[in-house]
mmCIF file of N, CA and C in Angstrom:
data_model
loop_
_atom_site.group_PDB
_atom_site.id
_atom_site.type_symbol
_atom_site.label_atom_id
_atom_site.label_comp_id
_atom_site.label_asym_id
_atom_site.label_seq_id
_atom_site.Cartn_x
_atom_site.Cartn_y
_atom_site.Cartn_z
ATOM 1 N N MET Q 5 23.835 -28.238 -3.829
ATOM 2 C CA MET Q 5 23.761 -26.791 -4.089
ATOM 3 C C MET Q 5 22.954 -27.142 -2.736
ATOM 4 N N THR Q 6 23.899 -25.812 -2.102
ATOM 5 C CA THR Q 6 23.074 -25.453 -0.320
ATOM 6 C C THR Q 6 21.702 -24.403 -0.682
ATOM 7 N N VAL Q 7 21.649 -23.915 0.879
ATOM 8 C CA VAL Q 7 20.166 -23.756 0.720
ATOM 9 C C VAL Q 7 20.593 -22.566 0.772
ATOM 10 N N GLN Q 8 21.628 -21.530 0.770
ATOM 11 C CA GLN Q 8 21.284 -20.211 0.134
ATOM 12 C C GLN Q 8 20.781 -20.360 -1.394
ATOM 13 N N THR Q 9 22.039 -20.913 -1.980
ATOM 14 C CA THR Q 9 22.264 -20.741 -3.137
ATOM 15 C C THR Q 9 20.565 -21.026 -3.787
ATOM 16 N N GLU Q 10 19.811 -21.703 -2.912
ATOM 17 C CA GLU Q 10 18.735 -22.217 -4.236
ATOM 18 C C GLU Q 10 17.592 -21.075 -3.620
ATOM 19 N N ARG Q 11 17.995 -20.269 -1.841
ATOM 20 C CA ARG Q 11 16.880 -19.212 -1.902
ATOM 21 C C ARG Q 11 17.397 -17.371 -3.119
ATOM 22 N N ARG Q 12 18.389 -17.477 -3.397
ATOM 23 C CA ARG Q 12 18.463 -16.541 -4.412
ATOM 24 C C ARG Q 12 17.993 -16.859 -5.622
ATOM 25 N N THR Q 13 18.176 -18.269 -6.145
ATOM 26 C CA THR Q 13 17.935 -18.161 -7.645
ATOM 27 C C THR Q 13 16.155 -18.428 -7.003
ATOM 28 N N ALA Q 14 15.754 -18.778 -6.027
ATOM 29 C CA ALA Q 14 14.726 -18.279 -6.039
ATOM 30 C C ALA Q 14 14.169 -16.932 -5.997
ATOM 31 N N ARG Q 15 14.479 -15.977 -5.750
ATOM 32 C CA ARG Q 15 14.422 -14.369 -5.732
ATOM 33 C C ARG Q 15 15.075 -14.055 -7.206
ATOM 34 N N ALA Q 16 15.368 -14.379 -7.527
ATOM 35 C CA ALA Q 16 15.690 -13.912 -8.926
ATOM 36 C C ALA Q 16 14.785 -13.865 -10.152
ATOM 37 N N VAL Q 17 14.636 -14.805 -9.314
ATOM 38 C CA VAL Q 17 13.074 -15.740 -10.978
ATOM 39 C C VAL Q 17 11.720 -14.974 -10.853
ATOM 40 N N ARG Q 18 11.589 -14.198 -8.967
ATOM 41 C CA ARG Q 18 10.168 -13.666 -9.362
ATOM 42 C C ARG Q 18 10.543 -11.987 -9.495
ATOM 43 N N LEU Q 19 9.264 -11.178 -9.867
ATOM 44 C CA LEU Q 19 9.472 -10.005 -10.311
ATOM 45 C C LEU Q 19 9.951 -9.499 -8.913
ATOM 46 N N ARG Q 20 10.315 -8.128 -9.098
ATOM 47 C CA ARG Q 20 9.999 -7.392 -7.602
ATOM 48 C C ARG Q 20 8.841 -6.859 -7.602
ATOM 49 N N TRP Q 21 8.674 -6.898 -6.123
ATOM 50 C CA TRP Q 21 7.428 -5.931 -5.260
ATOM 51 C C TRP Q 21 7.069 -4.779 -6.257
ATOM 52 N N TYR Q 22 8.949 -3.717 -5.831
ATOM 53 C CA TYR Q 22 8.780 -2.540 -5.906
ATOM 54 C C TYR Q 22 8.812 -2.165 -7.794
ATOM 55 N N VAL Q 23 9.003 -3.307 -8.554
ATOM 56 C CA VAL Q 23 8.367 -2.796 -9.901
ATOM 57 C C VAL Q 23 7.532 -3.842 -10.470
ATOM 58 N N ALA Q 24 6.526 -4.312 -9.929
ATOM 59 C CA ALA Q 24 5.495 -4.903 -10.401
ATOM 60 C C ALA Q 24 4.245 -4.159 -9.550
ATOM 61 N N GLY Q 25 4.597 -3.416 -8.728
ATOM 62 C CA GLY Q 25 3.197 -2.225 -8.450
ATOM 63 C C GLY Q 25 3.339 -0.880 -9.550
ATOM 64 N N PRO Q 26 4.306 -0.609 -9.445
ATOM 65 C CA PRO Q 26 4.064 0.381 -10.442
ATOM 66 C C PRO Q 26 3.485 -0.340 -11.920
ATOM 67 N N VAL Q 27 3.858 -0.824 -11.903
ATOM 68 C CA VAL Q 27 3.744 -1.316 -14.067
ATOM 69 C C VAL Q 27 2.411 -1.518 -13.723
ATOM 70 N N ALA Q 28 2.239 -2.496 -13.179
ATOM 71 C CA ALA Q 28 0.469 -2.910 -12.858
ATOM 72 C C ALA Q 28 -0.367 -1.426 -12.972
ATOM 73 N N ALA Q 29 0.162 -0.006 -12.327
ATOM 74 C CA ALA Q 29 -0.618 0.759 -12.412
ATOM 75 C C ALA Q 29 -0.801 1.865 -13.683
ATOM 76 N N ALA Q 30 0.738 1.520 -13.671
ATOM 77 C CA ALA Q 30 0.777 2.686 -15.298
ATOM 78 C C ALA Q 30 -0.001 1.400 -17.213
ATOM 79 N N VAL Q 31 -0.472 0.527 -16.373
ATOM 80 C CA VAL Q 31 -0.888 -0.303 -17.420
ATOM 81 C C VAL Q 31 -2.718 0.108 -17.162
ATOM 82 N N CYS Q 32 -2.923 -0.682 -16.054
ATOM 83 C CA CYS Q 32 -4.432 -0.615 -15.383
ATOM 84 C C CYS Q 32 -4.586 1.022 -15.346
ATOM 85 N N LEU Q 33 -4.622 2.090 -14.761
ATOM 86 C CA LEU Q 33 -4.967 3.348 -14.974
ATOM 87 C C LEU Q 33 -5.194 4.150 -15.937
ATOM 88 N N PRO Q 34 -4.197 4.055 -17.165
ATOM 89 C CA PRO Q 34 -4.959 4.543 -18.928
ATOM 90 C C PRO Q 34 -5.895 3.780 -19.926
ATOM 91 N N ALA Q 35 -5.991 2.054 -19.175
ATOM 92 C CA ALA Q 35 -6.794 1.128 -19.316
ATOM 93 C C ALA Q 35 -8.680 1.730 -19.528
ATOM 94 N N LEU Q 36 -8.040 2.096 -17.348
ATOM 95 C CA LEU Q 36 -9.017 2.549 -16.947
ATOM 96 C C LEU Q 36 -9.793 3.706 -17.168
ATOM 97 N N LEU Q 37 -9.109 4.263 -17.194
ATOM 98 C CA LEU Q 37 -9.576 5.641 -17.976
ATOM 99 C C LEU Q 37 -9.568 6.064 -19.296
ATOM 100 N N TYR Q 38 -9.659 5.167 -20.799
ATOM 101 C CA TYR Q 38 -10.058 5.297 -21.929
ATOM 102 C C TYR Q 38 -11.422 4.013 -21.564
ATOM 103 N N ALA Q 39 -11.138 3.466 -21.069
ATOM 104 C CA ALA Q 39 -13.020 2.695 -21.060
ATOM 105 C C ALA Q 39 -13.820 3.381 -20.153
ATOM 106 N N CYS Q 40 -13.259 4.161 -19.232
ATOM 107 C CA CYS Q 40 -14.665 5.465 -18.826
ATOM 108 C C CYS Q 40 -14.796 6.607 -20.064
ATOM 109 N N ALA Q 41 -13.939 7.170 -21.296
ATOM 110 C CA ALA Q 41 -14.061 7.809 -21.778
ATOM 111 C C ALA Q 41 -14.256 7.504 -23.132
ATOM 112 N N LEU Q 42 -14.896 6.209 -23.130
ATOM 113 C CA LEU Q 42 -15.902 5.671 -24.491
ATOM 114 C C LEU Q 42 -16.504 5.213 -23.850
ATOM 115 N N LEU Q 43 -17.298 5.290 -22.156
ATOM 116 C CA LEU Q 43 -18.451 4.925 -21.742
ATOM 117 C C LEU Q 43 -19.108 6.800 -22.582
ATOM 118 N N LEU Q 44 -18.377 7.001 -22.075
ATOM 119 C CA LEU Q 44 -18.853 8.664 -21.497
ATOM 120 C C LEU Q 44 -18.644 9.170 -23.065
ATOM 121 N N ALA Q 45 -18.312 8.924 -23.748
ATOM 122 C CA ALA Q 45 -18.313 9.727 -25.725
ATOM 123 C C ALA Q 45 -19.524 9.151 -26.450
ATOM 124 N N ARG Q 46 -19.390 8.436 -25.460
ATOM 125 C CA ARG Q 46 -21.292 7.157 -26.140
ATOM 126 C C ARG Q 46 -22.448 7.425 -25.887
ATOM 127 N N ASP Q 47 -22.210 8.313 -24.444
ATOM 128 C CA ASP Q 47 -23.524 9.351 -24.007
ATOM 129 C C ASP Q 47 -24.018 7.422 -23.042
ATOM 130 N N VAL Q 48 -23.723 6.887 -22.978
ATOM 131 C CA VAL Q 48 -23.487 5.124 -22.031
ATOM 132 C C VAL Q 48 -23.863 6.233 -20.226
ATOM 133 N N LEU Q 49 -22.778 7.164 -20.556
ATOM 134 C CA LEU Q 49 -22.926 7.231 -18.606
ATOM 135 C C LEU Q 49 -22.950 9.033 -19.019
ATOM 136 N N PRO Q 50 -23.470 9.194 -18.149
ATOM 137 C CA PRO Q 50 -23.172 11.214 -18.152
ATOM 138 C C PRO Q 50 -21.885 11.936 -17.773
ATOM 139 N N TYR Q 51 -22.314 13.261 -18.462
ATOM 140 C CA TYR Q 51 -20.537 13.806 -18.709
ATOM 141 C C TYR Q 51 -20.889 14.632 -17.091
ATOM 142 N N SER Q 52 -21.929 14.622 -16.316
ATOM 143 C CA SER Q 52 -21.809 14.773 -14.899
ATOM 144 C C SER Q 52 -21.038 13.970 -13.589
ATOM 145 N N LEU Q 53 -21.052 12.583 -14.753
ATOM 146 C CA LEU Q 53 -19.892 11.770 -13.154
ATOM 147 C C LEU Q 53 -18.741 11.645 -14.226
ATOM 148 N N MET Q 54 -17.731 12.165 -14.996
ATOM 149 C CA MET Q 54 -16.836 12.952 -15.208
ATOM 150 C C MET Q 54 -15.729 12.452 -13.959
ATOM 151 N N GLU Q 55 -16.153 13.194 -12.720
ATOM 152 C CA GLU Q 55 -14.875 13.261 -12.418
ATOM 153 C C GLU Q 55 -14.949 11.964 -10.958
ATOM 154 N N GLU Q 56 -16.278 11.524 -10.576
ATOM 155 C CA GLU Q 56 -16.384 10.428 -10.160
ATOM 156 C C GLU Q 56 -16.067 9.475 -10.817
ATOM 157 N N LEU Q 57 -16.014 8.793 -11.661
ATOM 158 C CA LEU Q 57 -15.562 8.344 -13.047
ATOM 159 C C LEU Q 57 -13.388 8.194 -12.613
ATOM 160 N N SER Q 58 -13.182 9.572 -12.500
ATOM 161 C CA SER Q 58 -11.204 9.316 -13.011
ATOM 162 C C SER Q 58 -11.534 9.096 -11.293
ATOM 163 N N ILE Q 59 -12.014 9.807 -10.014
ATOM 164 C CA ILE Q 59 -11.323 9.464 -8.859
ATOM 165 C C ILE Q 59 -11.202 7.596 -8.984
ATOM 166 N N ALA Q 60 -12.993 6.712 -9.313
ATOM 167 C CA ALA Q 60 -13.083 5.879 -9.208
ATOM 168 C C ALA Q 60 -11.882 4.491 -10.412
ATOM 169 N N CYS Q 61 -11.125 5.210 -11.300
ATOM 170 C CA CYS Q 61 -10.428 5.046 -11.748
ATOM 171 C C CYS Q 61 -9.099 5.370 -11.298
ATOM 172 N N VAL Q 62 -8.450 5.910 -9.955
ATOM 173 C CA VAL Q 62 -7.475 6.041 -9.483
ATOM 174 C C VAL Q 62 -7.924 4.337 -8.029
ATOM 175 N N PHE Q 63 -8.429 4.932 -7.261
ATOM 176 C CA PHE Q 63 -8.690 4.096 -6.793
ATOM 177 C C PHE Q 63 -8.497 2.555 -7.312
ATOM 178 N N LEU Q 64 -9.366 2.272 -7.848
ATOM 179 C CA LEU Q 64 -8.818 0.857 -8.774
ATOM 180 C C LEU Q 64 -7.860 0.110 -9.687
ATOM 181 N N ALA Q 65 -7.086 1.512 -10.164
ATOM 182 C CA ALA Q 65 -6.005 1.247 -10.594
ATOM 183 C C ALA Q 65 -4.703 1.163 -9.190
ATOM 184 N N SER Q 66 -5.251 2.236 -8.110
ATOM 185 C CA SER Q 66 -4.228 1.739 -7.130
ATOM 186 C C SER Q 66 -3.515 0.667 -6.336
ATOM 187 N N ALA Q 67 -5.678 -0.043 -6.241
ATOM 188 C CA ALA Q 67 -6.078 -1.023 -5.245
ATOM 189 C C ALA Q 67 -4.856 -2.541 -6.355
ATOM 190 N N ALA Q 68 -5.097 -2.451 -7.664
ATOM 191 C CA ALA Q 68 -4.453 -3.655 -8.549
ATOM 192 C C ALA Q 68 -2.188 -3.339 -8.314
ATOM 193 N N SER Q 69 -2.235 -1.825 -8.223
ATOM 194 C CA SER Q 69 -1.119 -1.682 -7.621
ATOM 195 C C SER Q 69 -0.482 -2.753 -6.479
ATOM 196 N N GLY Q 70 -1.110 -2.129 -5.615
ATOM 197 C CA GLY Q 70 -1.170 -2.641 -4.120
ATOM 198 C C GLY Q 70 -1.047 -4.551 -3.847
ATOM 199 N N ALA Q 71 -1.691 -4.730 -4.764
ATOM 200 C CA ALA Q 71 -2.215 -6.018 -4.404
ATOM 201 C C ALA Q 71 -1.233 -6.629 -5.156
ATOM 202 N N ALA Q 72 -0.220 -6.242 -6.439
ATOM 203 C CA ALA Q 72 0.511 -6.946 -7.771
ATOM 204 C C ALA Q 72 1.575 -6.531 -6.552
ATOM 205 N N ALA Q 73 2.042 -5.862 -5.757
ATOM 206 C CA ALA Q 73 3.086 -5.259 -5.082
ATOM 207 C C ALA Q 73 3.107 -6.225 -3.682
ATOM 208 N N ALA Q 74 1.913 -6.361 -3.665
ATOM 209 C CA ALA Q 74 1.441 -7.427 -2.050
ATOM 210 C C ALA Q 74 2.243 -8.305 -2.947
ATOM 211 N N ALA Q 75 1.056 -9.158 -3.072
ATOM 212 C CA ALA Q 75 1.615 -10.869 -3.308
ATOM 213 C C ALA Q 75 2.707 -10.886 -4.139
ATOM 214 N N SER Q 76 3.452 -10.250 -4.565
ATOM 215 C CA SER Q 76 4.737 -10.288 -5.276
ATOM 216 C C SER Q 76 6.088 -10.019 -3.979
ATOM 217 N N ARG Q 77 4.979 -9.283 -3.153
ATOM 218 C CA ARG Q 77 6.283 -9.369 -2.129
ATOM 219 C C ARG Q 77 6.549 -10.601 -1.187
ATOM 220 N N GLY Q 78 5.111 -10.542 -0.426
ATOM 221 C CA GLY Q 78 4.496 -11.786 -0.273
ATOM 222 C C GLY Q 78 4.220 -11.469 1.501
ATOM 223 N N GLY Q 79 5.549 -11.242 2.199
ATOM 224 C CA GLY Q 79 5.441 -10.682 3.852
ATOM 225 C C GLY Q 79 4.609 -8.871 3.649
ATOM 226 N N ARG Q 80 4.010 -8.828 4.799
ATOM 227 C CA ARG Q 80 4.306 -7.008 5.222
ATOM 228 C C ARG Q 80 3.307 -6.571 4.194
ATOM 229 N N VAL Q 81 1.882 -6.430 3.952
ATOM 230 C CA VAL Q 81 1.125 -6.177 2.667
ATOM 231 C C VAL Q 81 0.632 -4.895 2.567
ATOM 232 N N MET Q 82 0.186 -4.642 3.789
ATOM 233 C CA MET Q 82 -0.775 -3.581 4.766
ATOM 234 C C MET Q 82 0.401 -2.636 4.264
ATOM 235 N N GLN Q 83 1.749 -2.499 4.045
ATOM 236 C CA GLN Q 83 3.100 -1.463 4.583
ATOM 237 C C GLN Q 83 2.764 -1.393 2.929
ATOM 238 N N THR Q 84 3.121 -2.244 1.981
ATOM 239 C CA THR Q 84 3.137 -2.769 0.608
ATOM 240 C C THR Q 84 2.373 -1.944 -0.195
ATOM 241 N N GLY Q 85 1.162 -2.028 0.512
ATOM 242 C CA GLY Q 85 -0.246 -1.142 -0.269
ATOM 243 C C GLY Q 85 -0.076 -0.307 -0.031
ATOM 244 N N LEU Q 86 0.289 0.106 0.464
ATOM 245 C CA LEU Q 86 0.193 1.383 1.033
ATOM 246 C C LEU Q 86 1.269 2.409 0.459
ATOM 247 N N LEU Q 87 2.027 1.718 0.277
ATOM 248 C CA LEU Q 87 3.254 2.082 -0.347
ATOM 249 C C LEU Q 87 2.903 2.477 -1.809
ATOM 250 N N MET Q 88 2.669 1.931 -2.377
ATOM 251 C CA MET Q 88 2.477 1.638 -3.751
ATOM 252 C C MET Q 88 1.107 3.278 -4.283
ATOM 253 N N GLY Q 89 0.140 2.197 -2.862
ATOM 254 C CA GLY Q 89 -0.389 4.248 -3.607
ATOM 255 C C GLY Q 89 -0.168 5.500 -3.276
ATOM 256 N N GLY Q 90 0.236 5.050 -2.176
ATOM 257 C CA GLY Q 90 1.803 6.526 -1.838
ATOM 258 C C GLY Q 90 2.609 7.078 -2.950
ATOM 259 N N ALA Q 91 3.179 6.243 -3.950
ATOM 260 C CA ALA Q 91 4.078 6.090 -5.396
ATOM 261 C C ALA Q 91 2.783 6.753 -5.908
ATOM 262 N N VAL Q 92 1.767 5.914 -6.308
ATOM 263 C CA VAL Q 92 0.515 6.764 -7.591
ATOM 264 C C VAL Q 92 0.075 7.932 -6.808
ATOM 265 N N ALA Q 93 -0.184 8.186 -5.907
ATOM 266 C CA ALA Q 93 -0.318 9.603 -5.432
ATOM 267 C C ALA Q 93 1.150 10.774 -5.377
ATOM 268 N N SER Q 94 2.009 10.098 -5.424
ATOM 269 C CA SER Q 94 2.754 11.294 -5.366
ATOM 270 C C SER Q 94 3.270 11.595 -7.090
ATOM 271 N N VAL Q 95 2.969 10.036 -7.987
ATOM 272 C CA VAL Q 95 3.055 10.702 -8.865
ATOM 273 C C VAL Q 95 2.317 11.755 -9.559
ATOM 274 N N MET Q 96 0.713 11.629 -9.147
ATOM 275 C CA MET Q 96 0.121 12.208 -9.536
ATOM 276 C C MET Q 96 0.310 13.911 -9.207
ATOM 277 N N VAL Q 97 0.592 13.843 -7.672
ATOM 278 C CA VAL Q 97 0.959 15.225 -7.743
ATOM 279 C C VAL Q 97 1.534 16.306 -8.232
ATOM 280 N N ILE Q 98 2.712 15.585 -8.478
ATOM 281 C CA ILE Q 98 3.768 16.384 -9.361
ATOM 282 C C ILE Q 98 3.504 16.214 -10.514
ATOM 283 N N ALA Q 99 2.802 15.245 -11.101
ATOM 284 C CA ALA Q 99 1.942 16.266 -12.775
ATOM 285 C C ALA Q 99 1.381 17.327 -12.754
ATOM 286 N N SER Q 100 0.475 17.194 -11.544
ATOM 287 C CA SER Q 100 -0.357 17.975 -11.242
ATOM 288 C C SER Q 100 0.770 19.143 -11.212
ATOM 289 N N LEU Q 101 1.707 19.793 -10.007
ATOM 290 C CA LEU Q 101 2.066 20.148 -9.892
ATOM 291 C C LEU Q 101 3.289 20.499 -11.481
ATOM 292 N N ALA Q 102 3.520 19.782 -11.988
ATOM 293 C CA ALA Q 102 4.222 20.094 -13.233
ATOM 294 C C ALA Q 102 3.687 20.461 -14.435
ATOM 295 N N ALA Q 103 2.301 20.439 -14.295
ATOM 296 C CA ALA Q 103 1.626 21.109 -15.295
ATOM 297 C C ALA Q 103 1.199 21.896 -15.504
ATOM 298 N N PRO Q 104 1.603 22.914 -16.439
ATOM 299 C CA PRO Q 104 1.141 24.688 -16.470
ATOM 300 C C PRO Q 104 -0.086 24.764 -16.808
ATOM 301 N N GLY Q 105 -0.804 26.637 -14.825
ATOM 302 C CA GLY Q 105 -2.376 26.846 -15.699
ATOM 303 C C GLY Q 105 -2.542 26.338 -14.336
ATOM 304 N N THR Q 106 -2.365 25.128 -13.518
ATOM 305 C CA THR Q 106 -3.091 24.676 -12.457
ATOM 306 C C THR Q 106 -2.626 24.713 -11.463
ATOM 307 N N GLU Q 107 -3.545 24.918 -10.599
ATOM 308 C CA GLU Q 107 -3.098 25.829 -8.815
ATOM 309 C C GLU Q 107 -2.109 24.201 -8.353
ATOM 310 N N ALA Q 108 -1.113 24.471 -7.390
ATOM 311 C CA ALA Q 108 -0.422 23.607 -6.312
ATOM 312 C C ALA Q 108 -1.866 23.044 -5.782
ATOM 313 N N LEU Q 109 -1.654 21.538 -5.529
ATOM 314 C CA LEU Q 109 -2.222 21.134 -4.314
ATOM 315 C C LEU Q 109 -4.176 21.952 -4.619
ATOM 316 N N ALA Q 110 -5.061 21.427 -5.712
ATOM 317 C CA ALA Q 110 -5.951 21.591 -5.610
ATOM 318 C C ALA Q 110 -7.098 20.429 -5.044
ATOM 319 N N ALA Q 111 -8.498 20.749 -4.843
ATOM 320 C CA ALA Q 111 -9.058 20.196 -4.017
ATOM 321 C C ALA Q 111 -9.048 18.918 -5.108
ATOM 322 N N GLY Q 112 -9.605 18.760 -6.303
ATOM 323 C CA GLY Q 112 -9.101 17.219 -6.906
ATOM 324 C C GLY Q 112 -7.583 16.787 -6.905
ATOM 325 N N CYS Q 113 -7.043 17.066 -6.749
ATOM 326 C CA CYS Q 113 -5.909 16.423 -6.841
ATOM 327 C C CYS Q 113 -5.950 15.829 -5.318
ATOM 328 N N ALA Q 114 -6.234 16.961 -4.428
ATOM 329 C CA ALA Q 114 -6.881 16.224 -2.982
ATOM 330 C C ALA Q 114 -7.168 14.981 -2.860
ATOM 331 N N ARG Q 115 -8.086 15.145 -3.510
ATOM 332 C CA ARG Q 115 -8.974 14.006 -3.958
ATOM 333 C C ARG Q 115 -8.749 12.421 -4.529
ATOM 334 N N ASN Q 116 -7.768 13.484 -5.866
ATOM 335 C CA ASN Q 116 -7.396 11.796 -6.409
ATOM 336 C C ASN Q 116 -5.813 10.930 -5.166
ATOM 337 N N ALA Q 117 -5.517 12.059 -4.752
ATOM 338 C CA ALA Q 117 -5.113 11.241 -3.801
ATOM 339 C C ALA Q 117 -4.938 10.298 -2.483
ATOM 340 N N VAL Q 118 -5.974 11.363 -1.951
ATOM 341 C CA VAL Q 118 -6.401 10.408 -0.966
ATOM 342 C C VAL Q 118 -7.570 8.322 -1.924
ATOM 343 N N ALA Q 119 -8.078 8.606 -2.331
ATOM 344 C CA ALA Q 119 -7.960 7.974 -3.511
ATOM 345 C C ALA Q 119 -7.202 6.467 -3.850
ATOM 346 N N ALA Q 120 -6.058 7.359 -3.899
ATOM 347 C CA ALA Q 120 -4.742 6.385 -4.323
ATOM 348 C C ALA Q 120 -3.738 5.924 -3.420
ATOM 349 N N LEU Q 121 -3.907 6.382 -2.065
ATOM 350 C CA LEU Q 121 -3.418 6.019 -0.993
ATOM 351 C C LEU Q 121 -4.573 5.251 -0.403
ATOM 352 N N GLY Q 122 -5.791 5.164 -0.643
ATOM 353 C CA GLY Q 122 -7.116 4.071 0.172
ATOM 354 C C GLY Q 122 -7.001 2.696 -0.888
ATOM 355 N N GLY Q 123 -7.559 3.187 -2.029
ATOM 356 C CA GLY Q 123 -7.041 1.913 -3.202
ATOM 357 C C GLY Q 123 -5.760 0.649 -2.775
ATOM 358 N N GLY Q 124 -4.353 1.651 -2.538
ATOM 359 C CA GLY Q 124 -3.550 1.178 -2.546
ATOM 360 C C GLY Q 124 -3.729 0.307 -1.540
ATOM 361 N N ALA Q 125 -3.877 1.070 0.205
ATOM 362 C CA ALA Q 125 -3.611 0.371 1.282
ATOM 363 C C ALA Q 125 -5.152 -0.990 1.070
ATOM 364 N N PHE Q 126 -6.567 -0.735 0.310
ATOM 365 C CA PHE Q 126 -6.901 -1.774 -0.012
ATOM 366 C C PHE Q 126 -6.076 -3.012 -0.909
ATOM 367 N N GLY Q 127 -5.626 -2.613 -1.221
ATOM 368 C CA GLY Q 127 -5.064 -3.810 -2.804
ATOM 369 C C GLY Q 127 -4.169 -4.761 -1.448
ATOM 370 N N GLY Q 128 -3.533 -3.510 -1.478
ATOM 371 C CA GLY Q 128 -2.256 -4.599 0.137
ATOM 372 C C GLY Q 128 -3.285 -5.604 1.096
ATOM 373 N N ALA Q 129 -4.334 -5.289 1.629
ATOM 374 C CA ALA Q 129 -5.688 -6.002 2.346
ATOM 375 C C ALA Q 129 -6.212 -7.064 1.975
ATOM 376 N N LEU Q 130 -6.071 -6.635 0.535
ATOM 377 C CA LEU Q 130 -6.557 -8.685 -0.586
ATOM 378 C C LEU Q 130 -5.511 -9.542 -0.709
ATOM 379 N N CYS Q 131 -4.589 -8.779 0.008
ATOM 380 C CA CYS Q 131 -3.456 -9.870 0.290
ATOM 381 C C CYS Q 131 -3.644 -10.362 1.690
ATOM 382 N N ILE Q 132 -3.650 -10.466 2.318
ATOM 383 C CA ILE Q 132 -3.852 -10.783 3.158
ATOM 384 C C ILE Q 132 -4.280 -12.249 3.367
ATOM 385 N N LYS Q 133 -3.167 -13.267 3.975
ATOM 386 C CA LYS Q 133 -3.214 -15.010 4.099
ATOM 387 C C LYS Q 133 -3.526 -14.609 5.847
ATOM 388 N N ARG Q 134 -4.557 -15.297 5.705
ATOM 389 C CA ARG Q 134 -5.419 -15.542 6.740
ATOM 390 C C ARG Q 134 -5.002 -17.116 7.498
ATOM 391 N N GLY Q 135 -4.538 -17.119 8.418
ATOM 392 C CA GLY Q 135 -4.693 -18.577 8.610
ATOM 393 C C GLY Q 135 -5.569 -20.040 9.136
ATOM 394 N N LYS Q 136 -5.555 -20.476 9.499
ATOM 395 C CA LYS Q 136 -6.693 -21.495 9.466
ATOM 396 C C LYS Q 136 -7.512 -21.136 10.986
ATOM 397 N N ARG Q 137 -8.274 -21.122 11.371
ATOM 398 C CA ARG Q 137 -8.412 -21.684 12.814
ATOM 399 C C ARG Q 137 -8.785 -22.456 13.532
ATOM 400 N N GLY Q 138 -8.588 -22.849 15.186
ATOM 401 C CA GLY Q 138 -8.124 -23.554 15.570
ATOM 402 C C GLY Q 138 -8.699 -24.725 15.731
ATOM 403 N N GLY Q 139 -8.092 -25.834 16.360
ATOM 404 C CA GLY Q 139 -9.296 -26.824 15.854
ATOM 405 C C GLY Q 139 -10.386 -27.002 17.349
ATOM 406 N N ARG Q 140 -10.669 -26.028 18.177
ATOM 407 C CA ARG Q 140 -10.546 -26.676 19.476
ATOM 408 C C ARG Q 140 -11.769 -26.297 19.303
ATOM 409 N N ARG Q 141 -13.078 -26.648 20.323
ATOM 410 C CA ARG Q 141 -13.931 -26.169 19.664
ATOM 411 C C ARG Q 141 -14.172 -26.327 21.888
ATOM 412 N N ARG Q 142 -15.242 -25.317 21.750
ATOM 413 C CA ARG Q 142 -15.714 -25.378 23.188
ATOM 414 C C ARG Q 142 -16.532 -26.498 22.981
ATOM 415 N N ARG Q 143 -16.885 -27.117 24.430
ATOM 416 C CA ARG Q 143 -17.789 -27.981 24.247
ATOM 417 C C ARG Q 143 -18.568 -27.895 25.343
ATOM 418 N N ARG Q 144 -19.980 -28.221 25.343
ATOM 419 C CA ARG Q 144 -20.903 -28.046 25.955
ATOM 420 C C ARG Q 144 -20.997 -28.922 26.143
ATOM 421 N N ARG Q 145 -21.460 -28.708 27.737
ATOM 422 C CA ARG Q 145 -21.775 -29.881 29.043
ATOM 423 C C ARG Q 145 -23.352 -29.492 29.079
#
């Protein structure tokens, strides 16, 4: 087997990064929102925290999406994370525009979009691989 065919087979086994990110977001966001809804329904958390909890859920789901995509891609982790955050934000904006009776790009939608972008970039930053520091140390005389 040549080196080129070995590289092609290695690529085919891994899940593509542009599939891994949205799948992670599609799984994490409903699960987090459901957990928060249960906590609100059982009066563990006050109802006044509902908006903050939804923004936190969007941030965490977008961070998971960015981290999954960046880990799957390997390189360009910050760009990949930001792209996944942008994908989550764009889906949320399109859904809010399609919903009847809502204003176009209301303040809540803008907050969620910013949280999605920030979460995606944060998830990508979590996958940065830092190299080892150099072996040189300054010697004092």
